GROMACS .gro file of C-alpha atoms in nm:
model
  219
    1UNK     CA    1  14.628  26.854  11.311
    2UNK     CA    2  14.884  27.012  11.551
    3UNK     CA    3  14.703  27.040  11.878
    4UNK     CA    4  14.403  26.774  11.772
    5UNK     CA    5  14.372  26.474  11.931
    6UNK     CA    6  14.461  26.206  11.603
    7UNK     CA    7  14.284  25.824  11.671
    8UNK     CA    8  14.504  25.598  11.581
    9UNK     CA    9  14.390  25.228  11.529
   10UNK     CA   10  14.654  25.032  11.537
   11UNK     CA   11  14.967  25.010  11.813
   12UNK     CA   12  15.209  25.327  11.869
   13UNK     CA   13  15.582  25.224  11.899
   14UNK     CA   14  15.733  25.455  12.165
   15UNK     CA   15  16.165  25.421  12.024
   16UNK     CA   16  16.302  25.346  11.701
   17UNK     CA   17  16.622  25.129  11.892
   18UNK     CA   18  16.674  24.764  11.845
   19UNK     CA   19  16.380  24.673  12.033
   20UNK     CA   20  16.172  24.910  11.884
   21UNK     CA   21  16.254  24.859  11.531
   22UNK     CA   22  16.232  24.478  11.603
   23UNK     CA   23  15.904  24.476  11.807
   24UNK     CA   24  15.730  24.715  11.547
   25UNK     CA   25  15.890  24.477  11.241
   26UNK     CA   26  15.712  24.151  11.431
   27UNK     CA   27  15.377  24.344  11.484
   28UNK     CA   28  15.344  24.502  11.118
   29UNK     CA   29  15.441  24.114  10.993
   30UNK     CA   30  15.134  23.979  11.192
   31UNK     CA   31  14.868  24.220  11.053
   32UNK     CA   32  14.864  24.554  11.252
   33UNK     CA   33  14.888  24.878  11.198
   34UNK     CA   34  15.183  25.068  11.324
   35UNK     CA   35  15.325  25.332  11.385
   36UNK     CA   36  15.698  25.427  11.575
   37UNK     CA   37  15.764  25.740  11.736
   38UNK     CA   38  16.143  25.847  11.791
   39UNK     CA   39  16.260  26.168  12.011
   40UNK     CA   40  16.596  26.194  11.784
   41UNK     CA   41  16.712  26.255  11.464
   42UNK     CA   42  16.720  25.989  11.193
   43UNK     CA   43  17.094  25.955  11.224
   44UNK     CA   44  17.080  25.726  10.942
   45UNK     CA   45  17.062  26.104  10.735
   46UNK     CA   46  17.317  26.269  10.979
   47UNK     CA   47  17.578  25.968  10.952
   48UNK     CA   48  17.490  25.981  10.521
   49UNK     CA   49  17.563  26.374  10.524
   50UNK     CA   50  17.809  26.353  10.714
   51UNK     CA   51  18.010  26.119  10.523
   52UNK     CA   52  17.973  26.239  10.173
   53UNK     CA   53  18.065  26.595  10.322
   54UNK     CA   54  18.457  26.668  10.298
   55UNK     CA   55  18.383  26.970  10.522
   56UNK     CA   56  18.298  26.780  10.836
   57UNK     CA   57  18.580  26.649  11.050
   58UNK     CA   58  18.584  26.248  11.091
   59UNK     CA   59  18.541  26.321  11.469
   60UNK     CA   60  18.203  26.444  11.372
   61UNK     CA   61  18.174  26.178  11.145
   62UNK     CA   62  18.179  25.951  11.431
   63UNK     CA   63  17.923  26.198  11.653
   64UNK     CA   64  17.651  26.145  11.366
   65UNK     CA   65  17.704  25.743  11.339
   66UNK     CA   66  17.588  25.641  11.674
   67UNK     CA   67  17.871  25.515  11.875
   68UNK     CA   68  17.871  25.207  12.072
   69UNK     CA   69  18.065  24.853  12.132
   70UNK     CA   70  17.913  24.591  11.919
   71UNK     CA   71  17.637  24.358  12.034
   72UNK     CA   72  17.715  24.003  12.109
   73UNK     CA   73  17.449  23.827  11.942
   74UNK     CA   74  17.331  23.529  12.111
   75UNK     CA   75  17.067  23.201  11.983
   76UNK     CA   76  16.783  23.423  12.150
   77UNK     CA   77  16.888  23.675  11.902
   78UNK     CA   78  16.962  23.450  11.601
   79UNK     CA   79  16.583  23.331  11.629
   80UNK     CA   80  16.419  23.672  11.700
   81UNK     CA   81  16.573  23.813  11.378
   82UNK     CA   82  16.483  23.482  11.194
   83UNK     CA   83  16.097  23.469  11.291
   84UNK     CA   84  16.145  23.842  11.112
   85UNK     CA   85  16.350  23.727  10.821
   86UNK     CA   86  16.651  23.890  10.834
   87UNK     CA   87  16.866  23.666  11.016
   88UNK     CA   88  17.057  23.600  10.684
   89UNK     CA   89  17.131  23.914  10.618
   90UNK     CA   90  17.243  24.030  10.974
   91UNK     CA   91  17.493  23.706  11.020
   92UNK     CA   92  17.635  23.847  10.671
   93UNK     CA   93  17.796  24.116  10.909
   94UNK     CA   94  17.887  23.921  11.184
   95UNK     CA   95  18.209  23.808  11.365
   96UNK     CA   96  18.173  23.474  11.507
   97UNK     CA   97  18.301  23.454  11.894
   98UNK     CA   98  18.287  23.070  12.041
   99UNK     CA   99  18.481  23.101  12.372
  100UNK     CA  100  18.563  23.301  12.614
  101UNK     CA  101  18.953  23.390  12.662
  102UNK     CA  102  19.004  23.323  13.050
  103UNK     CA  103  19.383  23.584  13.166
  104UNK     CA  104  19.517  23.508  13.517
  105UNK     CA  105  19.582  23.750  13.723
  106UNK     CA  106  19.888  23.597  13.822
  107UNK     CA  107  20.061  23.537  13.479
  108UNK     CA  108  20.241  23.819  13.321
  109UNK     CA  109  20.141  23.646  12.961
  110UNK     CA  110  19.934  23.829  12.774
  111UNK     CA  111  19.840  23.514  12.590
  112UNK     CA  112  19.514  23.333  12.725
  113UNK     CA  113  19.545  23.068  13.023
  114UNK     CA  114  19.228  22.889  12.876
  115UNK     CA  115  18.931  22.904  12.648
  116UNK     CA  116  18.618  22.871  12.801
  117UNK     CA  117  18.302  22.768  12.506
  118UNK     CA  118  17.970  22.996  12.567
  119UNK     CA  119  17.854  22.630  12.576
  120UNK     CA  120  17.948  22.358  12.656
  121UNK     CA  121  17.705  22.093  12.584
  122UNK     CA  122  17.636  22.268  12.222
  123UNK     CA  123  17.979  22.405  12.044
  124UNK     CA  124  17.709  22.522  11.760
  125UNK     CA  125  17.562  22.774  11.977
  126UNK     CA  126  17.779  23.076  12.059
  127UNK     CA  127  17.814  23.445  12.036
  128UNK     CA  128  17.859  23.652  11.714
  129UNK     CA  129  17.988  24.035  11.716
  130UNK     CA  130  17.805  24.262  11.513
  131UNK     CA  131  17.778  24.641  11.467
  132UNK     CA  132  17.471  24.824  11.659
  133UNK     CA  133  17.448  25.013  11.375
  134UNK     CA  134  17.430  24.806  11.098
  135UNK     CA  135  17.158  24.573  11.247
  136UNK     CA  136  16.986  24.918  11.395
  137UNK     CA  137  16.988  25.032  11.040
  138UNK     CA  138  16.899  24.685  10.852
  139UNK     CA  139  16.573  24.670  11.113
  140UNK     CA  140  16.463  25.018  10.995
  141UNK     CA  141  16.509  24.965  10.630
  142UNK     CA  142  16.303  24.667  10.658
  143UNK     CA  143  16.014  24.829  10.850
  144UNK     CA  144  16.008  25.095  10.614
  145UNK     CA  145  16.021  24.831  10.334
  146UNK     CA  146  15.691  24.679  10.530
  147UNK     CA  147  15.518  25.020  10.528
  148UNK     CA  148  15.586  25.095  10.883
  149UNK     CA  149  15.518  25.461  10.922
  150UNK     CA  150  15.872  25.642  11.136
  151UNK     CA  151  15.835  25.975  11.294
  152UNK     CA  152  16.123  26.133  11.415
  153UNK     CA  153  16.226  26.402  11.636
  154UNK     CA  154  15.895  26.348  11.839
  155UNK     CA  155  15.975  26.298  12.153
  156UNK     CA  156  15.739  26.106  12.453
  157UNK     CA  157  15.657  26.372  12.708
  158UNK     CA  158  15.380  26.151  12.875
  159UNK     CA  159  15.063  25.995  12.851
  160UNK     CA  160  14.774  26.074  13.022
  161UNK     CA  161  14.493  25.913  13.198
  162UNK     CA  162  14.284  25.877  12.918
  163UNK     CA  163  14.535  25.688  12.712
  164UNK     CA  164  14.655  25.953  12.483
  165UNK     CA  165  15.014  26.024  12.400
  166UNK     CA  166  15.180  26.332  12.438
  167UNK     CA  167  15.458  26.424  12.208
  168UNK     CA  168  15.679  26.730  12.121
  169UNK     CA  169  15.867  26.817  11.794
  170UNK     CA  170  16.090  27.028  12.028
  171UNK     CA  171  16.434  26.873  12.086
  172UNK     CA  172  16.607  26.914  12.425
  173UNK     CA  173  16.931  27.108  12.449
  174UNK     CA  174  17.192  27.007  12.631
  175UNK     CA  175  17.322  27.139  12.967
  176UNK     CA  176  16.965  27.253  13.070
  177UNK     CA  177  16.859  27.166  13.404
  178UNK     CA  178  16.511  26.943  13.262
  179UNK     CA  179  16.302  26.644  13.433
  180UNK     CA  180  16.293  26.304  13.161
  181UNK     CA  181  15.894  26.298  13.149
  182UNK     CA  182  15.697  26.611  13.073
  183UNK     CA  183  15.364  26.644  13.214
  184UNK     CA  184  15.210  26.889  12.990
  185UNK     CA  185  15.046  26.941  12.659
  186UNK     CA  186  15.227  26.817  12.329
  187UNK     CA  187  15.198  26.980  12.031
  188UNK     CA  188  15.138  26.620  11.902
  189UNK     CA  189  14.828  26.393  12.123
  190UNK     CA  190  14.744  26.065  11.956
  191UNK     CA  191  14.518  25.780  12.108
  192UNK     CA  192  14.588  25.439  11.989
  193UNK     CA  193  14.457  25.118  12.024
  194UNK     CA  194  14.802  25.027  12.260
  195UNK     CA  195  15.089  25.239  12.301
  196UNK     CA  196  15.434  24.997  12.333
  197UNK     CA  197  15.689  25.134  12.559
  198UNK     CA  198  16.056  25.034  12.399
  199UNK     CA  199  16.178  25.365  12.448
  200UNK     CA  200  16.482  25.244  12.698
  201UNK     CA  201  16.668  25.348  13.028
  202UNK     CA  202  16.434  25.619  13.250
  203UNK     CA  203  16.134  25.529  13.012
  204UNK     CA  204  15.897  25.739  12.988
  205UNK     CA  205  15.619  25.499  12.877
  206UNK     CA  206  15.678  25.336  13.177
  207UNK     CA  207  15.691  25.591  13.394
  208UNK     CA  208  15.400  25.687  13.283
  209UNK     CA  209  15.229  25.393  13.338
  210UNK     CA  210  15.355  25.383  13.726
  211UNK     CA  211  15.136  25.708  13.772
  212UNK     CA  212  14.809  25.494  13.620
  213UNK     CA  213  14.835  25.166  13.831
  214UNK     CA  214  15.064  24.992  14.094
  215UNK     CA  215  15.387  24.874  13.971
  216UNK     CA  216  15.687  24.722  14.058
  217UNK     CA  217  15.990  24.688  13.883
  218UNK     CA  218  16.391  24.740  13.907
  219UNK     CA  219  16.587  24.958  13.629
   0.00000   0.00000   0.00000
């Protein structure tokens, strides 16, 4: 119930992005109970609603899907996807980038002066361009198929000294002055076996950890 502390015999993953979804799926496949908490709305639902509605302008359709440049999927990234059984599906949506195009600043010609391979010893090692949205969607779908519970619109406020994670369902409005970590009591409070912070830059999980232990890091 809201206001009470829920005990969860498992791992809470904070953040449903690429890292959070991959971590959650990896842990689930290894037998752990996993819940994922994400502060934003489920962008997949917003995107689908925008695409089927003729009343929504094209720029709002683009905003509904997380806009980002494509990712460069390296050999290490491919290995991580292989470990959770998603490599073959992900590679169907990739475009190979076998080398860098090197341009001279002295040349007015738009054509590159040379091509530099990403791995000079093994030509099979090259990066692949893939849509961030497609890869994130693939990971989320696999997580849900594995039985992982997602709690969207649950923003982590803080983790107190007793290890209780405090979440709020109130989405932050734009153009309001606020700090990125609120030390107040959340509407949803959970005491889990482990909290895994995958909440990116300005991580609330990391800030909470820094308040209770000596921590040295660089952003």
